[in-house]
GROMACS .gro file of N, CA and C in nm:
model
  240
    1UNK      N    1   0.084  -0.126   0.001
    1UNK     CA    2  -0.007   0.004  -0.003
    1UNK      C    3   0.089   0.122  -0.003
    2UNK      N    4   0.058   0.216  -0.093
    2UNK     CA    5   0.125   0.344  -0.095
    2UNK      C    6   0.042   0.451  -0.011
    3UNK      N    7   0.120   0.535   0.055
    3UNK     CA    8   0.047   0.643   0.120
    3UNK      C    9   0.115   0.772   0.090
    4UNK      N   10   0.032   0.887   0.109
    4UNK     CA   11   0.073   1.022   0.096
    4UNK      C   12   0.033   1.090   0.220
    5UNK      N   13   0.126   1.176   0.270
    5UNK     CA   14   0.104   1.259   0.388
    5UNK      C   15   0.122   1.409   0.356
    6UNK      N   16   0.050   1.488   0.404
    6UNK     CA   17   0.064   1.630   0.392
    6UNK      C   18   0.074   1.682   0.540
    7UNK      N   19   0.172   1.766   0.565
    7UNK     CA   20   0.182   1.816   0.716
    7UNK      C   21   0.232   1.961   0.709
    8UNK      N   22   0.193   2.024   0.812
    8UNK     CA   23   0.228   2.161   0.844
    8UNK      C   24   0.280   2.173   0.985
    9UNK      N   25   0.388   2.241   1.001
    9UNK     CA   26   0.443   2.272   1.133
    9UNK      C   27   0.418   2.405   1.172
   10UNK      N   28   0.392   2.433   1.301
   10UNK     CA   29   0.373   2.571   1.344
   10UNK      C   30   0.465   2.593   1.464
   11UNK      N   31   0.499   2.710   1.494
   11UNK     CA   32   0.431   2.839   1.449
   11UNK      C   33   0.487   2.890   1.317
   12UNK      N   34   0.403   2.973   1.250
   12UNK     CA   35   0.447   3.027   1.117
   12UNK      C   36   0.527   3.150   1.161
   13UNK      N   37   0.642   3.160   1.091
   13UNK     CA   38   0.727   3.280   1.116
   13UNK      C   39   0.704   3.395   1.020
   14UNK      N   40   0.626   3.367   0.910
   14UNK     CA   41   0.595   3.467   0.820
   14UNK      C   42   0.722   3.493   0.724
   15UNK      N   43   0.787   3.613   0.733
   15UNK     CA   44   0.897   3.652   0.644
   15UNK      C   45   1.022   3.574   0.682
   16UNK      N   46   1.113   3.570   0.577
   16UNK     CA   47   1.238   3.514   0.601
   16UNK      C   48   1.248   3.366   0.572
   17UNK      N   49   1.362   3.302   0.614
   17UNK     CA   50   1.387   3.161   0.595
   17UNK      C   51   1.280   3.076   0.677
   18UNK      N   52   1.255   2.961   0.626
   18UNK     CA   53   1.165   2.867   0.704
   18UNK      C   54   1.234   2.830   0.832
   19UNK      N   55   1.148   2.807   0.938
   19UNK     CA   56   1.212   2.781   1.068
   19UNK      C   57   1.256   2.632   1.070
   20UNK      N   58   1.345   2.599   1.179
   20UNK     CA   59   1.407   2.471   1.177
   20UNK      C   60   1.294   2.357   1.194
   21UNK      N   61   1.190   2.384   1.261
   21UNK     CA   62   1.083   2.274   1.271
   21UNK      C   63   1.032   2.234   1.133
   22UNK      N   64   1.033   2.318   1.044
   22UNK     CA   65   0.990   2.290   0.904
   22UNK      C   66   1.103   2.223   0.823
   23UNK      N   67   1.218   2.279   0.829
   23UNK     CA   68   1.321   2.234   0.739
   23UNK      C   69   1.384   2.109   0.791
   24UNK      N   70   1.397   2.088   0.917
   24UNK     CA   71   1.454   1.961   0.982
   24UNK      C   72   1.361   1.842   0.959
   25UNK      N   73   1.226   1.862   0.959
   25UNK     CA   74   1.137   1.754   0.937
   25UNK      C   75   1.146   1.705   0.800
   26UNK      N   76   1.156   1.804   0.705
   26UNK     CA   77   1.174   1.774   0.562
   26UNK      C   78   1.304   1.689   0.540
   27UNK      N   79   1.403   1.736   0.595
   27UNK     CA   80   1.536   1.678   0.575
   27UNK      C   81   1.541   1.535   0.633
   28UNK      N   82   1.480   1.513   0.747
   28UNK     CA   83   1.472   1.375   0.809
   28UNK      C   84   1.398   1.280   0.719
   29UNK      N   85   1.288   1.325   0.654
   29UNK     CA   86   1.216   1.239   0.565
   29UNK      C   87   1.288   1.206   0.436
   30UNK      N   88   1.363   1.314   0.391
   30UNK     CA   89   1.441   1.288   0.264
   30UNK      C   90   1.555   1.187   0.289
   31UNK      N   91   1.619   1.191   0.409
   31UNK     CA   92   1.720   1.102   0.448
   31UNK      C   93   1.677   0.953   0.444
   32UNK      N   94   1.542   0.935   0.467
   32UNK     CA   95   1.495   0.803   0.459
   32UNK      C   96   1.458   0.750   0.323
   33UNK      N   97   1.490   0.839   0.222
   33UNK     CA   98   1.468   0.800   0.079
   33UNK      C   99   1.326   0.820   0.032
   34UNK      N  100   1.244   0.894   0.105
   34UNK     CA  101   1.105   0.917   0.065
   34UNK      C  102   1.094   1.041  -0.028
   35UNK      N  103   0.995   1.032  -0.116
   35UNK     CA  104   0.972   1.142  -0.210
   35UNK      C  105   0.899   1.261  -0.129
   36UNK      N  106   0.959   1.378  -0.135
   36UNK     CA  107   0.910   1.489  -0.057
   36UNK      C  108   0.898   1.619  -0.143
   37UNK      N  109   0.800   1.691  -0.102
   37UNK     CA  110   0.778   1.826  -0.167
   37UNK      C  111   0.769   1.929  -0.059
   38UNK      N  112   0.850   2.030  -0.046
   38UNK     CA  113   0.854   2.133   0.054
   38UNK      C  114   0.773   2.250   0.000
   39UNK      N  115   0.672   2.294   0.071
   39UNK     CA  116   0.592   2.414   0.034
   39UNK      C  117   0.587   2.520   0.140
   40UNK      N  118   0.545   2.642   0.099
   40UNK     CA  119   0.549   2.751   0.195
   40UNK      C  120   0.448   2.736   0.312
   41UNK      N  121   0.348   2.662   0.286
   41UNK     CA  122   0.247   2.652   0.391
   41UNK      C  123   0.232   2.509   0.430
   42UNK      N  124   0.316   2.411   0.380
   42UNK     CA  125   0.306   2.277   0.420
   42UNK      C  126   0.393   2.191   0.329
   43UNK      N  127   0.421   2.071   0.374
   43UNK     CA  128   0.502   1.985   0.289
   43UNK      C  129   0.420   1.849   0.272
   44UNK      N  130   0.474   1.771   0.176
   44UNK     CA  131   0.412   1.648   0.151
   44UNK      C  132   0.520   1.534   0.138
   45UNK      N  133   0.481   1.420   0.163
   45UNK     CA  134   0.571   1.302   0.149
   45UNK      C  135   0.491   1.181   0.110
   46UNK      N  136   0.555   1.102   0.024
   46UNK     CA  137   0.488   0.975  -0.022
   46UNK      C  138   0.580   0.862  -0.021
   47UNK      N  139   0.520   0.737  -0.004
   47UNK     CA  140   0.605   0.623  -0.013
   47UNK      C  141   0.517   0.504   0.036
   48UNK      N  142   0.590   0.389   0.042
   48UNK     CA  143   0.524   0.264   0.085
   48UNK      C  144   0.480   0.283   0.236
   49UNK      N  145   0.359   0.231   0.264
   49UNK     CA  146   0.309   0.254   0.401
   49UNK      C  147   0.406   0.189   0.501
   50UNK      N  148   0.474   0.077   0.477
   50UNK     CA  149   0.564   0.021   0.572
   50UNK      C  150   0.683   0.107   0.608
   51UNK      N  151   0.716   0.197   0.512
   51UNK     CA  152   0.826   0.297   0.534
   51UNK      C  153   0.776   0.418   0.593
   52UNK      N  154   0.666   0.464   0.532
   52UNK     CA  155   0.613   0.603   0.563
   52UNK      C  156   0.557   0.608   0.705
   53UNK      N  157   0.479   0.510   0.749
   53UNK     CA  158   0.424   0.522   0.886
   53UNK      C  159   0.528   0.539   0.995
   54UNK      N  160   0.634   0.460   0.996
   54UNK     CA  161   0.729   0.484   1.104
   54UNK      C  162   0.803   0.616   1.078
   55UNK      N  163   0.819   0.661   0.947
   55UNK     CA  164   0.889   0.789   0.919
   55UNK      C  165   0.813   0.904   0.975
   56UNK      N  166   0.674   0.895   0.969
   56UNK     CA  167   0.590   1.001   1.022
   56UNK      C  168   0.613   1.019   1.178
   57UNK      N  169   0.630   0.900   1.239
   57UNK     CA  170   0.655   0.908   1.387
   57UNK      C  171   0.786   0.985   1.419
   58UNK      N  172   0.896   0.949   1.336
   58UNK     CA  173   1.020   1.021   1.353
   58UNK      C  174   1.009   1.163   1.310
   59UNK      N  175   0.921   1.195   1.202
   59UNK     CA  176   0.910   1.335   1.167
   59UNK      C  177   0.844   1.419   1.278
   60UNK      N  178   0.746   1.358   1.348
   60UNK     CA  179   0.683   1.428   1.456
   60UNK      C  180   0.783   1.464   1.574
   61UNK      N  181   0.871   1.365   1.603
   61UNK     CA  182   0.961   1.383   1.708
   61UNK      C  183   1.061   1.498   1.667
   62UNK      N  184   1.099   1.497   1.539
   62UNK     CA  185   1.196   1.595   1.495
   62UNK      C  186   1.135   1.741   1.490
   63UNK      N  187   1.008   1.743   1.458
   63UNK     CA  188   0.945   1.867   1.455
   63UNK      C  189   0.938   1.932   1.598
   64UNK      N  190   0.888   1.856   1.685
   64UNK     CA  191   0.874   1.913   1.833
   64UNK      C  192   1.018   1.938   1.892
   65UNK      N  193   1.117   1.849   1.847
   65UNK     CA  194   1.255   1.883   1.906
   65UNK      C  195   1.307   2.007   1.853
   66UNK      N  196   1.257   2.061   1.740
   66UNK     CA  197   1.313   2.169   1.678
   66UNK      C  198   1.217   2.296   1.685
   67UNK      N  199   1.133   2.292   1.788
   67UNK     CA  200   1.061   2.413   1.825
   67UNK      C  201   0.912   2.414   1.768
   68UNK      N  202   0.863   2.313   1.714
   68UNK     CA  203   0.720   2.309   1.667
   68UNK      C  204   0.629   2.315   1.794
   69UNK      N  205   0.521   2.389   1.782
   69UNK     CA  206   0.419   2.391   1.887
   69UNK      C  207   0.296   2.306   1.844
   70UNK      N  208   0.288   2.281   1.714
   70UNK     CA  209   0.169   2.209   1.662
   70UNK      C  210   0.221   2.140   1.522
   71UNK      N  211   0.176   2.020   1.503
   71UNK     CA  212   0.192   1.963   1.365
   71UNK      C  213   0.054   1.914   1.321
   72UNK      N  214   0.011   1.956   1.205
   72UNK     CA  215  -0.110   1.913   1.139
   72UNK      C  216  -0.078   1.819   1.042
   73UNK      N  217  -0.139   1.701   1.050
   73UNK     CA  218  -0.100   1.590   0.957
   73UNK      C  219  -0.218   1.523   0.902
   74UNK      N  220  -0.204   1.496   0.766
   74UNK     CA  221  -0.315   1.433   0.692
   74UNK      C  222  -0.250   1.323   0.615
   75UNK      N  223  -0.307   1.194   0.619
   75UNK     CA  224  -0.256   1.089   0.555
   75UNK      C  225  -0.369   1.017   0.470
   76UNK      N  226  -0.330   0.987   0.343
   76UNK     CA  227  -0.435   0.916   0.256
   76UNK      C  228  -0.365   0.806   0.174
   77UNK      N  229  -0.442   0.718   0.136
   77UNK     CA  230  -0.385   0.613   0.036
   77UNK      C  231  -0.361   0.670  -0.095
   78UNK      N  232  -0.248   0.632  -0.157
   78UNK     CA  233  -0.212   0.685  -0.281
   78UNK      C  234  -0.181   0.574  -0.379
   79UNK      N  235  -0.263   0.475  -0.371
   79UNK     CA  236  -0.248   0.363  -0.472
   79UNK      C  237  -0.294   0.404  -0.603
   80UNK      N  238  -0.220   0.370  -0.706
   80UNK     CA  239  -0.250   0.405  -0.843
   80UNK      C  240  -0.278   0.281  -0.920
   0.00000   0.00000   0.00000
């Protein structure tokens, strides 16, 4: 089963470079070899469920360790 997740880390800083809680979560997922897209209001990641589900747990830990106060996460099946 293939899954796709979209997530947003907060707080939003507005102007300037993205905050560490956004960039470090993205980097952690990429290191696991997952397909990722970084966006200004959220990021997405896709991959096999067996890889993605544990990766999302790691992503949440990285986000909070880097200053996130909230992470909004949406996961859906992406079978084609």
